[in-house]
PDB file of C-alpha atoms and ligand atoms in Angstrom:
ATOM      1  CA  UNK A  75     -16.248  21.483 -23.049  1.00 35.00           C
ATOM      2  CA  UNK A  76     -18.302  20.556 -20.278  1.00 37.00           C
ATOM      3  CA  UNK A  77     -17.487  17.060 -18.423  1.00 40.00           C
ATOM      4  CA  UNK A  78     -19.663  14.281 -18.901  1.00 41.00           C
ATOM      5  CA  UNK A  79     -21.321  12.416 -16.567  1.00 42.00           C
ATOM      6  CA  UNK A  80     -20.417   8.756 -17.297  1.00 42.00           C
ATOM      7  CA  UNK A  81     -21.956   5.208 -16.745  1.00 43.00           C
ATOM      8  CA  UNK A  82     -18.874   2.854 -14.990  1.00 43.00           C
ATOM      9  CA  UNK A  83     -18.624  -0.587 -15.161  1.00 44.00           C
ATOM     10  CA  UNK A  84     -17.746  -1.081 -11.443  1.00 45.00           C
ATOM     11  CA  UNK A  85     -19.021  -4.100 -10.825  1.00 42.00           C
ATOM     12  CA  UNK A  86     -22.869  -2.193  -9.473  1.00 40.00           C
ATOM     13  CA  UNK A  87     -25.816  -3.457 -11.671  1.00 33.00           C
ATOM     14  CA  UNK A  88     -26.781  -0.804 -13.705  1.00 34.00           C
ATOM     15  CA  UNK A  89     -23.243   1.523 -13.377  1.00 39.00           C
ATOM     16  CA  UNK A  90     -23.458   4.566 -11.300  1.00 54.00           C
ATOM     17  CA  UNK A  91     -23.480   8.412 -12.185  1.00 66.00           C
ATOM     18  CA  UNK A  92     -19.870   9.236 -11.701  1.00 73.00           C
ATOM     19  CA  UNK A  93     -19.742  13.350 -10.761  1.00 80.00           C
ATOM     20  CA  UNK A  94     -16.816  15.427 -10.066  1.00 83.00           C
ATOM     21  CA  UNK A  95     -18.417  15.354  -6.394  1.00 85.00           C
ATOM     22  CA  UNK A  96     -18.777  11.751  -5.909  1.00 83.00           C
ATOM     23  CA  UNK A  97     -14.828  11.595  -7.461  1.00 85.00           C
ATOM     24  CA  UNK A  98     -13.836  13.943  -4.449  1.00 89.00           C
ATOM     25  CA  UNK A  99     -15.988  12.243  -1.831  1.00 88.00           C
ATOM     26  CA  UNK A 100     -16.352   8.759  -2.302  1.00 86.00           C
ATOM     27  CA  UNK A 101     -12.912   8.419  -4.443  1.00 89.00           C
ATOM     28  CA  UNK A 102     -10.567  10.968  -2.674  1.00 94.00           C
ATOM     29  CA  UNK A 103      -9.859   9.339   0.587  1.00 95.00           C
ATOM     30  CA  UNK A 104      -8.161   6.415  -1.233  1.00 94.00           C
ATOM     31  CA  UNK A 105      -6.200   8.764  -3.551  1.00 97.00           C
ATOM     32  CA  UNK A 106      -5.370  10.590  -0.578  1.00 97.00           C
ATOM     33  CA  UNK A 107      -4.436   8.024   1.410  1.00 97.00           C
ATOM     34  CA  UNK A 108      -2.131   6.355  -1.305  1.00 97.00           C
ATOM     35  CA  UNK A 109       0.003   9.205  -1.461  1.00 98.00           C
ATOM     36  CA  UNK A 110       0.169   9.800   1.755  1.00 97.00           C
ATOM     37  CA  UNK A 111       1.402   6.308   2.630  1.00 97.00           C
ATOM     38  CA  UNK A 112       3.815   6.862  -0.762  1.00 97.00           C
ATOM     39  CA  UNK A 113       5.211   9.940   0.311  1.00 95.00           C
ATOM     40  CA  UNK A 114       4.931   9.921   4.246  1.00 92.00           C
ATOM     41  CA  UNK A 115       4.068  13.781   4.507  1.00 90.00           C
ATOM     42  CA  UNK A 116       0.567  15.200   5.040  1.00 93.00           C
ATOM     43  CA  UNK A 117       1.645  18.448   2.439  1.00 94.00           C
ATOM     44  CA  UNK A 118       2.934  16.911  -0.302  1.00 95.00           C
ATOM     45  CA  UNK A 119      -0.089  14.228  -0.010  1.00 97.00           C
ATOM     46  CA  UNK A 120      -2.423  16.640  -0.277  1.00 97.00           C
ATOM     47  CA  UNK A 121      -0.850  18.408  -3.238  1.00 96.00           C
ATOM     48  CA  UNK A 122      -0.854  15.051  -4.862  1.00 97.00           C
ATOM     49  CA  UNK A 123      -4.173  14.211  -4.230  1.00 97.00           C
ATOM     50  CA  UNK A 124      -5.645  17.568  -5.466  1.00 96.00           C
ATOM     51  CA  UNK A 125      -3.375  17.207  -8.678  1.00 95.00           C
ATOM     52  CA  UNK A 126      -4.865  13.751  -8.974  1.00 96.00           C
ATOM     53  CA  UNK A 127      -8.331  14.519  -8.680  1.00 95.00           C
ATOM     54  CA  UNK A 128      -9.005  17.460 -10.662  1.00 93.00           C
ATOM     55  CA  UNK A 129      -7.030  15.408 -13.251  1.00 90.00           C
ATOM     56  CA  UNK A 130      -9.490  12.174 -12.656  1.00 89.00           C
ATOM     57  CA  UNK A 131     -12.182  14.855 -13.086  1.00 88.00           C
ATOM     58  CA  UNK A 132     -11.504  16.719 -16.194  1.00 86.00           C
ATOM     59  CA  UNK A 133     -10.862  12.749 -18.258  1.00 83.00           C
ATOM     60  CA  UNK A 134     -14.168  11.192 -16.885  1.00 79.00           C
ATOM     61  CA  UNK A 135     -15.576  11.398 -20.207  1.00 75.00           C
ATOM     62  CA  UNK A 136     -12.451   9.476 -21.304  1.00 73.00           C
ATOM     63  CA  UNK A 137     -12.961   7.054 -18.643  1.00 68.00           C
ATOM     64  CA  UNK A 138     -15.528   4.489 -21.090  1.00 58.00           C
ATOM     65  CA  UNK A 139     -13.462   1.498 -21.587  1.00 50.00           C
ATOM     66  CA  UNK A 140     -11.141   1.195 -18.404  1.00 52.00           C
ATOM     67  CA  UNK A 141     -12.171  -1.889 -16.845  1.00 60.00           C
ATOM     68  CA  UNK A 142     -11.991  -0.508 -13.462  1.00 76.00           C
ATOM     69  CA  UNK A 143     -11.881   2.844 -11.487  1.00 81.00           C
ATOM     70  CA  UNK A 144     -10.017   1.981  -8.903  1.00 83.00           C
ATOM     71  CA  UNK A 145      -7.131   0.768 -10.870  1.00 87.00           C
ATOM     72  CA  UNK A 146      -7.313   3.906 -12.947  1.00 88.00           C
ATOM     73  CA  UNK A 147      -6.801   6.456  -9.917  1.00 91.00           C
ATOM     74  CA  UNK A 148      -4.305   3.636  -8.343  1.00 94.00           C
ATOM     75  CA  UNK A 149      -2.403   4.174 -11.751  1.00 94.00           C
ATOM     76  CA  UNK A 150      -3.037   8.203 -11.727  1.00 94.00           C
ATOM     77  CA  UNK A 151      -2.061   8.464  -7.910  1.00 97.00           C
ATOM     78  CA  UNK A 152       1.407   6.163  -8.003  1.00 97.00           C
ATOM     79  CA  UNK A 153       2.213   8.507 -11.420  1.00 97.00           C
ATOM     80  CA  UNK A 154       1.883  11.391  -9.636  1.00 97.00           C
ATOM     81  CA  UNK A 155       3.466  10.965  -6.083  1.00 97.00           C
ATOM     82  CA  UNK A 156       6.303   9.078  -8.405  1.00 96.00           C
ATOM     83  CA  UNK A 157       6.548  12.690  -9.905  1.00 95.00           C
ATOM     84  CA  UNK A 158       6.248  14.610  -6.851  1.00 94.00           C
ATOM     85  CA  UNK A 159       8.860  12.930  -5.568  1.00 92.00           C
ATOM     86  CA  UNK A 160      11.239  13.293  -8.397  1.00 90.00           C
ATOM     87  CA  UNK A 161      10.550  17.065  -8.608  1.00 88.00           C
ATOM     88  CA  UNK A 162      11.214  16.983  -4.437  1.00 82.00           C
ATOM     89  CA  UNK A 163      14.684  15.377  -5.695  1.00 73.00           C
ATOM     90  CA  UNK A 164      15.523  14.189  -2.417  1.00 67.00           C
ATOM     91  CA  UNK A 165      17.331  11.038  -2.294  1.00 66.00           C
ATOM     92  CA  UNK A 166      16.955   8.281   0.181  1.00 67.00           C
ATOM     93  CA  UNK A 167      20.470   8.572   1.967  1.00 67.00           C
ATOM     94  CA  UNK A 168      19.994   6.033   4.575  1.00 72.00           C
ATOM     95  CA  UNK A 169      21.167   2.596   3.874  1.00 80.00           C
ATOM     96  CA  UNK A 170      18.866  -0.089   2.881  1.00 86.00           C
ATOM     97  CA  UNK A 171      18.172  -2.269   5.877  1.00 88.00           C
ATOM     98  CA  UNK A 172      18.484  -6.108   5.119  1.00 91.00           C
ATOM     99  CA  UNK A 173      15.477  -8.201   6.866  1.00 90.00           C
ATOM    100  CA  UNK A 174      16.901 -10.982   7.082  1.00 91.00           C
ATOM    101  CA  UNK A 175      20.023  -9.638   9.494  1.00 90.00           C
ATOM    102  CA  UNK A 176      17.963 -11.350  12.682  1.00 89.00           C
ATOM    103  CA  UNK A 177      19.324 -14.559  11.584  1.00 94.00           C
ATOM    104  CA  UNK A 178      22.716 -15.605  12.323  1.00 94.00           C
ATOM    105  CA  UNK A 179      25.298 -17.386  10.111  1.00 92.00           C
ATOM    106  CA  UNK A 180      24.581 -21.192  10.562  1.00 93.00           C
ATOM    107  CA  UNK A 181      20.647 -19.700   9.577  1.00 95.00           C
ATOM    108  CA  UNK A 182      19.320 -19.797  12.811  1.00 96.00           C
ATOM    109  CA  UNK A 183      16.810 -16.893  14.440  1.00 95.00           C
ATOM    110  CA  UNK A 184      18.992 -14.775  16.304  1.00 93.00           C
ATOM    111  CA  UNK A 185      16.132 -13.646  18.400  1.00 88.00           C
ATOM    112  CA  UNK A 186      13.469 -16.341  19.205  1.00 91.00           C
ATOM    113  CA  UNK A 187      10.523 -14.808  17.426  1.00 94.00           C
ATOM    114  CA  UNK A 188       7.499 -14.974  20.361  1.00 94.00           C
ATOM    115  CA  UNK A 189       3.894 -15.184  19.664  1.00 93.00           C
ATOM    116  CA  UNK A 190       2.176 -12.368  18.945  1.00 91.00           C
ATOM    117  CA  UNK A 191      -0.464 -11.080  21.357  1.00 85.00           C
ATOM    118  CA  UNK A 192      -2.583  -8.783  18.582  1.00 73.00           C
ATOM    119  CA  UNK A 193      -5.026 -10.113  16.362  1.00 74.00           C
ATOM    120  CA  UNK A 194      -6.047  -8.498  13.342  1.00 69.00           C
ATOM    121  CA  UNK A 195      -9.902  -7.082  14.561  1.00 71.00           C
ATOM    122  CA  UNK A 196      -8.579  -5.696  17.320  1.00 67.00           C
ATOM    123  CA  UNK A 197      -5.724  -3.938  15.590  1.00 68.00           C
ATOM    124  CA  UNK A 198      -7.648  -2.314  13.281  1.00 64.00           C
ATOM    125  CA  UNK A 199     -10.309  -0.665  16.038  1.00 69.00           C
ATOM    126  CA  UNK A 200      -7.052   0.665  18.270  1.00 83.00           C
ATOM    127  CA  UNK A 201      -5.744   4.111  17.256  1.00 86.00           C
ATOM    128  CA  UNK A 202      -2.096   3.685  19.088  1.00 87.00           C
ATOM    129  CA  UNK A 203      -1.596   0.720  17.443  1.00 88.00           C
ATOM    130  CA  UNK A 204      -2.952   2.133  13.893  1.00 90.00           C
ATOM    131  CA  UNK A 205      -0.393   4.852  14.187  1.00 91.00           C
ATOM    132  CA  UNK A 206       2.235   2.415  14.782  1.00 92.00           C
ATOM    133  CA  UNK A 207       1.522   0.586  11.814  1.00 93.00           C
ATOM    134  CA  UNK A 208       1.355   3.533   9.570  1.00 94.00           C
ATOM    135  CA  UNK A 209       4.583   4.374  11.163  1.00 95.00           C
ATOM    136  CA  UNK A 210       6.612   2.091  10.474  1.00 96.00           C
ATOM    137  CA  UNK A 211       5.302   1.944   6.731  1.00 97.00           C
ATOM    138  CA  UNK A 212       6.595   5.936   6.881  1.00 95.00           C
ATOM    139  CA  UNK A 213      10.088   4.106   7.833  1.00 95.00           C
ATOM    140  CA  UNK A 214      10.357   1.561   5.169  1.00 96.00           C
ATOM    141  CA  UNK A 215      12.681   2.234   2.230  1.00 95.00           C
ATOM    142  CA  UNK A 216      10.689   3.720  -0.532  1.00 94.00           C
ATOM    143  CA  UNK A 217      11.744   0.556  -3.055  1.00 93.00           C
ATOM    144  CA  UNK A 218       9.365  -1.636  -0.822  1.00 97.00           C
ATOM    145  CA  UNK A 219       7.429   1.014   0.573  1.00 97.00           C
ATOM    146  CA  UNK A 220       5.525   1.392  -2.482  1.00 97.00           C
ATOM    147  CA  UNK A 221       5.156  -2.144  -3.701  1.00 98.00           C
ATOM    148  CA  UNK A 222       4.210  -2.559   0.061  1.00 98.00           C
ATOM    149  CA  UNK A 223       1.618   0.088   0.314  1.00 98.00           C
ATOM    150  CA  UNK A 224      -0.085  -1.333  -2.945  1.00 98.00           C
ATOM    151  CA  UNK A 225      -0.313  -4.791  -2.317  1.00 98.00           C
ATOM    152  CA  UNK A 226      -0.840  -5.525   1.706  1.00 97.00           C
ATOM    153  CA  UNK A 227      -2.501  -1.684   2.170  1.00 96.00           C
ATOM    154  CA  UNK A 228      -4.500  -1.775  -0.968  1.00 96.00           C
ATOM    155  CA  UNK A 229      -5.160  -4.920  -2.395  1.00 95.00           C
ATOM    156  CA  UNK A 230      -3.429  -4.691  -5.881  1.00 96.00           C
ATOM    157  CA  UNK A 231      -2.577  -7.669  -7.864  1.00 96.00           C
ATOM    158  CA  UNK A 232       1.148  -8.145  -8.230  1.00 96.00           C
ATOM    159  CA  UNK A 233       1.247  -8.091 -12.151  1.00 96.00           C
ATOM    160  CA  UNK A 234      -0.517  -4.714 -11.662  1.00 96.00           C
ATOM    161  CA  UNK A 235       1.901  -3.318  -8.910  1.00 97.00           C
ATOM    162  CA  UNK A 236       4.568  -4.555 -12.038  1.00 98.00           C
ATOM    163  CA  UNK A 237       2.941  -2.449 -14.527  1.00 96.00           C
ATOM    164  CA  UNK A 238       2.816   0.772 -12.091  1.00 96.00           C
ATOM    165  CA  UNK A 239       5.716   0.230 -11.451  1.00 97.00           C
ATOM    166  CA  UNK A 240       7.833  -0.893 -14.517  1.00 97.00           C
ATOM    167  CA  UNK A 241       8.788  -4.176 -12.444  1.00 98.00           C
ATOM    168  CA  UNK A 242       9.166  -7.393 -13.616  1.00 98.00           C
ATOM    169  CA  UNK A 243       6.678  -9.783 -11.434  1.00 97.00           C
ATOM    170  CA  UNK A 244       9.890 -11.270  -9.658  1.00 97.00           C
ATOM    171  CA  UNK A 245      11.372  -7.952  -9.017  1.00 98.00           C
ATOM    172  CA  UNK A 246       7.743  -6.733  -7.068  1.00 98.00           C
ATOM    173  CA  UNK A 247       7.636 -10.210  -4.926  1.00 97.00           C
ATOM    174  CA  UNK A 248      10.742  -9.882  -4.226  1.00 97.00           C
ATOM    175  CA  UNK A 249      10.425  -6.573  -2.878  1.00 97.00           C
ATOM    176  CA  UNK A 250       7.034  -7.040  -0.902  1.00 98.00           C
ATOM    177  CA  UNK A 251       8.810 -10.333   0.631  1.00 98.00           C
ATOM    178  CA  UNK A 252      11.775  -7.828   1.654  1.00 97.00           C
ATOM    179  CA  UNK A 253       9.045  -4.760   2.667  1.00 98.00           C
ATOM    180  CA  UNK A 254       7.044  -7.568   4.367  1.00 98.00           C
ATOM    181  CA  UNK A 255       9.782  -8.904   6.695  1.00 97.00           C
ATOM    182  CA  UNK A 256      11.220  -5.402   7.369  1.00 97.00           C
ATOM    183  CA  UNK A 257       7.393  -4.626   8.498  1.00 97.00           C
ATOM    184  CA  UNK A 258       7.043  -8.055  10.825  1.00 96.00           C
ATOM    185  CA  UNK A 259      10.199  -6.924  12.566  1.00 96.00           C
ATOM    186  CA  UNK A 260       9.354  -3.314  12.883  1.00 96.00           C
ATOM    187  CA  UNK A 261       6.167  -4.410  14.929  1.00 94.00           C
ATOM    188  CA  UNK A 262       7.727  -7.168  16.545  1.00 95.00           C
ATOM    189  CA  UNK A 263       8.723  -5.822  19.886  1.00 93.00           C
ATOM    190  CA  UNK A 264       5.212  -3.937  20.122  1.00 91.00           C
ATOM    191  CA  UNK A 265       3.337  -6.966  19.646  1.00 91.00           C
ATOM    192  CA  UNK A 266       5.431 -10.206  21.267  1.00 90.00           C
ATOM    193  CA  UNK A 267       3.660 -11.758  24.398  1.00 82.00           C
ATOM    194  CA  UNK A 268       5.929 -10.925  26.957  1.00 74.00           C
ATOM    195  CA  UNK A 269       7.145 -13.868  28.435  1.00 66.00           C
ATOM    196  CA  UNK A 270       5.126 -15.214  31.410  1.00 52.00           C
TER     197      UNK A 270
ATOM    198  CA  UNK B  11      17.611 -29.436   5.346  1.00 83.00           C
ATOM    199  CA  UNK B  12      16.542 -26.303   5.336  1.00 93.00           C
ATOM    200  CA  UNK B  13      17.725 -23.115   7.659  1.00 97.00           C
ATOM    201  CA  UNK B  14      14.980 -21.129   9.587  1.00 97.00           C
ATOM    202  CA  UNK B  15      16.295 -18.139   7.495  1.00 97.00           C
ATOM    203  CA  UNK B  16      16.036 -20.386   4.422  1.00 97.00           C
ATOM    204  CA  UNK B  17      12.298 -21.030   5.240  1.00 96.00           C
ATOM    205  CA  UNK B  18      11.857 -16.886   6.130  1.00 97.00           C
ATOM    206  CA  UNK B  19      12.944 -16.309   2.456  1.00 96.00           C
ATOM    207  CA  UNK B  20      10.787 -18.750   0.863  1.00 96.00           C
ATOM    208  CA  UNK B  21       7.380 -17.551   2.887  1.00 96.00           C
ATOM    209  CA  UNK B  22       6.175 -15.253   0.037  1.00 97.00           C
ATOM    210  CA  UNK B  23       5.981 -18.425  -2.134  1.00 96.00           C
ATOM    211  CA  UNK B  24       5.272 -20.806   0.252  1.00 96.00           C
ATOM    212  CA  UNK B  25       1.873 -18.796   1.585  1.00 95.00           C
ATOM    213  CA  UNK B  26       1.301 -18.180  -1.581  1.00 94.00           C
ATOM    214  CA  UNK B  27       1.023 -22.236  -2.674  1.00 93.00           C
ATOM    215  CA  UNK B  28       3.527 -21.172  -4.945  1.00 92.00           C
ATOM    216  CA  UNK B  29       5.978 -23.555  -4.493  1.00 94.00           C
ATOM    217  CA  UNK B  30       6.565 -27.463  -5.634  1.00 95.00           C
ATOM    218  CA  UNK B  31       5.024 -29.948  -3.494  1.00 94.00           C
ATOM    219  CA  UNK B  32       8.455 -31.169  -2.212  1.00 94.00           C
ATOM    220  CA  UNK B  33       9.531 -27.452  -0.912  1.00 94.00           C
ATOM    221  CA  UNK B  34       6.356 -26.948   0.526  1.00 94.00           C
ATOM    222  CA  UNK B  35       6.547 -30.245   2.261  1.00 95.00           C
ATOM    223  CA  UNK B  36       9.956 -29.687   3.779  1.00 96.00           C
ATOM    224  CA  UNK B  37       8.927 -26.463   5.222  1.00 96.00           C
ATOM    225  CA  UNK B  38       5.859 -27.573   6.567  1.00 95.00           C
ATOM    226  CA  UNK B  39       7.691 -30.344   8.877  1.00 96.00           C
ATOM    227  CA  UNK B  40       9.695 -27.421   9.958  1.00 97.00           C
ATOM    228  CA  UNK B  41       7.810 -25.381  11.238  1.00 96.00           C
ATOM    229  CA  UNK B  42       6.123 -28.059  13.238  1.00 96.00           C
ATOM    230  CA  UNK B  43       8.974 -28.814  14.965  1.00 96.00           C
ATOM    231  CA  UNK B  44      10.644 -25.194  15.225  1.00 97.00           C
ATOM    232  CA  UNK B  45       8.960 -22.913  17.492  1.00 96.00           C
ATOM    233  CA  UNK B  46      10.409 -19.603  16.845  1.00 96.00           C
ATOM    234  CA  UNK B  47       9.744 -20.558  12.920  1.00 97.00           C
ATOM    235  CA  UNK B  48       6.144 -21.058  13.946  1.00 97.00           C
ATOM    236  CA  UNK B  49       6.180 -17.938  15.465  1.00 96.00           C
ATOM    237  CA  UNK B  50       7.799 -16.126  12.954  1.00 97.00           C
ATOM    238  CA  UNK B  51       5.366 -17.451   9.759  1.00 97.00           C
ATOM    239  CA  UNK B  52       2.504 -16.425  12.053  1.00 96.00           C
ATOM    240  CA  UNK B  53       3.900 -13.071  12.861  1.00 96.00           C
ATOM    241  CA  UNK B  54       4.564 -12.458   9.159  1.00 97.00           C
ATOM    242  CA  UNK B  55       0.972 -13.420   8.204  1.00 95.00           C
ATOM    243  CA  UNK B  56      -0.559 -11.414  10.838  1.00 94.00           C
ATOM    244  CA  UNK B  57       1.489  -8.202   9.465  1.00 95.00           C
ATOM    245  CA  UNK B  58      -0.483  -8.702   5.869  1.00 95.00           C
ATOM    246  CA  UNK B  59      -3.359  -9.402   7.645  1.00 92.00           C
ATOM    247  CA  UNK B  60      -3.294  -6.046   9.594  1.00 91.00           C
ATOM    248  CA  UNK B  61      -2.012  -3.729   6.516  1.00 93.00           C
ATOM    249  CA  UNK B  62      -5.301  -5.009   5.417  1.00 91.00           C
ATOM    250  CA  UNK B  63      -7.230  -3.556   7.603  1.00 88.00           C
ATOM    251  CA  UNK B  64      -5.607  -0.351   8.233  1.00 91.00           C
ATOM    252  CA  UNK B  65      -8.632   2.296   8.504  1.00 90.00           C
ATOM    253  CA  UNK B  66      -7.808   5.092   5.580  1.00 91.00           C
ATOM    254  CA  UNK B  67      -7.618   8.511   7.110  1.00 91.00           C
ATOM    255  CA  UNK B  68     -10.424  11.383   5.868  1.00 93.00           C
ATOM    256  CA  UNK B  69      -8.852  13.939   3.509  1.00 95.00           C
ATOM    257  CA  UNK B  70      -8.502  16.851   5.673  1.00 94.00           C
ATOM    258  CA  UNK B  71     -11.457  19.499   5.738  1.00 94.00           C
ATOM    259  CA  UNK B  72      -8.913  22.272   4.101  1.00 94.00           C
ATOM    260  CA  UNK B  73      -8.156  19.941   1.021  1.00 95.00           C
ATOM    261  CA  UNK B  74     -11.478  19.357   0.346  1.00 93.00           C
ATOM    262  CA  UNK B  75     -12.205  23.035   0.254  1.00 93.00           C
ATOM    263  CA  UNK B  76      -9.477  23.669  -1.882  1.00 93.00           C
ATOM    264  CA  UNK B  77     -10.425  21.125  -4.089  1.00 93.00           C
ATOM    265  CA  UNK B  78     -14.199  22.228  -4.508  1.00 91.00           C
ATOM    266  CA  UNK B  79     -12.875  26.243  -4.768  1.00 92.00           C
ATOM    267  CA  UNK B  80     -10.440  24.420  -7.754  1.00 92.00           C
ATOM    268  CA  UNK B  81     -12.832  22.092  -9.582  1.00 90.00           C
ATOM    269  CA  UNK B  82     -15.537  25.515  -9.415  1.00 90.00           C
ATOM    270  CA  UNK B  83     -12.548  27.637 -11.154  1.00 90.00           C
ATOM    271  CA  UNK B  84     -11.987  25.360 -13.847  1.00 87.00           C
ATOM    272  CA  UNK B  85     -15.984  25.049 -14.718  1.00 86.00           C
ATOM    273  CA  UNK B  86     -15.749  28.851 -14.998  1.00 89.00           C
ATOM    274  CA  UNK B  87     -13.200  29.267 -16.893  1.00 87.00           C
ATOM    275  CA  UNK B  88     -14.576  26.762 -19.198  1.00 83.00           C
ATOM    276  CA  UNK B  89     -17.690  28.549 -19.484  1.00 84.00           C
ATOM    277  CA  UNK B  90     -16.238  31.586 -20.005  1.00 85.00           C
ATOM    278  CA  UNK B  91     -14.063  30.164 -23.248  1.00 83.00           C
ATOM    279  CA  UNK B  92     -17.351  28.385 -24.458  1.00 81.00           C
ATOM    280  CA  UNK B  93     -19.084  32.335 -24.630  1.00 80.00           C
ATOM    281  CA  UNK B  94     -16.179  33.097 -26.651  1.00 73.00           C
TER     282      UNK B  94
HETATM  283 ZN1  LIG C 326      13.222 -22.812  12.211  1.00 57.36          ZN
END
């Protein structure tokens, strides 16, 4: 059997010539980066991603008809770091963290949130603050981390995070509010104004 | 009357226009009038705003090695069964 080159309807005029190369170079990075936000560990992200790609590879003939590539190695990539991580069997011991313990009883902020001094451009371009970011993604608890990483990191519609994920639309808002919150108070104290 | 942790739980919906007009008007005067609420919504936009934008890291030189050595075994192997 020798792999077809296929025509993909992703979104370019006339399709493009999809090659094992182009896969690996143009497609990798986001497969690699997926897992490696999923599973917060270079190694097992890059045994993922290689498992991944040579899989995306030897189906490209059987790609004609899926709507989208992106969503395809999305789908491939959570599959697989979902697996790696069951084969890895290690459990999450630590306790949950609830975002929403910075309020008090009565419902009031127990620490006045301050304005933030960062704006997005600027965040992006700085490599301290990048790593912090990708940090504290590494420290979220994988239930949101996932639903987190596919939604705010890459751009995934909700009803598609739910199908990855065998979650019921509720169920992956719910989460990404929680993952969200737990991220706005991670980078809190890095980015508050300090008080004049 | 709602609670500023009320409001936090209701953001998801609330950015999202999600909500009936009535909630969304409630919150709205809210956070007009409560700073650290301002703060907070802004702070909690700003964090999907910057996820967003995160740069994606290269795949490291060694993977992509092993990935061309990989993909070049398989088309062997494959031509060797396709002699046989
Ligand atoms: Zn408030």
């Amino acid at each position: 059997m020798t792999i077809a080159n296929v025509r993909i309807p992703d979104g370019k005029p006339n399709g493009a010539e999809l090659t094992p190369e182009l896969v690996f170079l143009e497609h990798g990075p986001r497969v690699y980066n997926l897992a490696r936000r999923m599973l917060g560990n270079d190694a097992d992200a890059e045994d993922v991603t290689q498992d991944v790609l040579l899989q995306v590879v030897r189906k490209l003939d059987t790609f004609r008809g899926e709507a989208n590539l992106s969503t395809w190695l999305h789908r491939v990539t959570v599959n697989a770091a979902l697996a790696h991580r069951r084969k890895r069997a290690t459990r999450e011991l630590r306790e949950i963290p609830d975002p929403l313990e910075l309020f008090t009883e009565n419902g009031y902020h127990s620490q006045s949130p301050k304005p933030w001094s960062a704006t997005p451009d600027l965040l992006a371009q700085n490599k301290e603050t990048t790593e912090l970011i990708e940090k504290a993604i590494t420290e979220l608890p994988e239930i949101y981390r996932d639903v987190y990483v596919l939604s705010d990191v890459e751009g995934v519609p909700n009803a598609q995070i739910g199908e990855m994920l065998g979650l019921t639309l509720p169920a992956v808002k719910s989460r990404l509010h929680r993952g969200r919150l737990l991220m706005r108070n991670a980078l809190a104290p890095h980015f508050e104004k300090a008080e004049a | 009357m709602m609670t500023c942790k009320e409001i936090a739980e209701l953001l998801l919906d609330y950015l999202d226009g999600n909500l009936p007009k009535e909630y969304c008007d409630i919150i709205c005067q809210h956070i007009n009038l409560c700073g650290p609420c301002l703060h907070y919504v802004e702070s909690y936009q700003l964090t999907v705003k910057i996820s967003r934008e995160l740069p994606r890291t290269p795949m490291p030189h060694a993977l992509v090695e092993r990935l061309q050595a990989a993909w070049k075994e398989i088309q062997e192997m494959e031509t060797r069964e396709e002699q046989h």
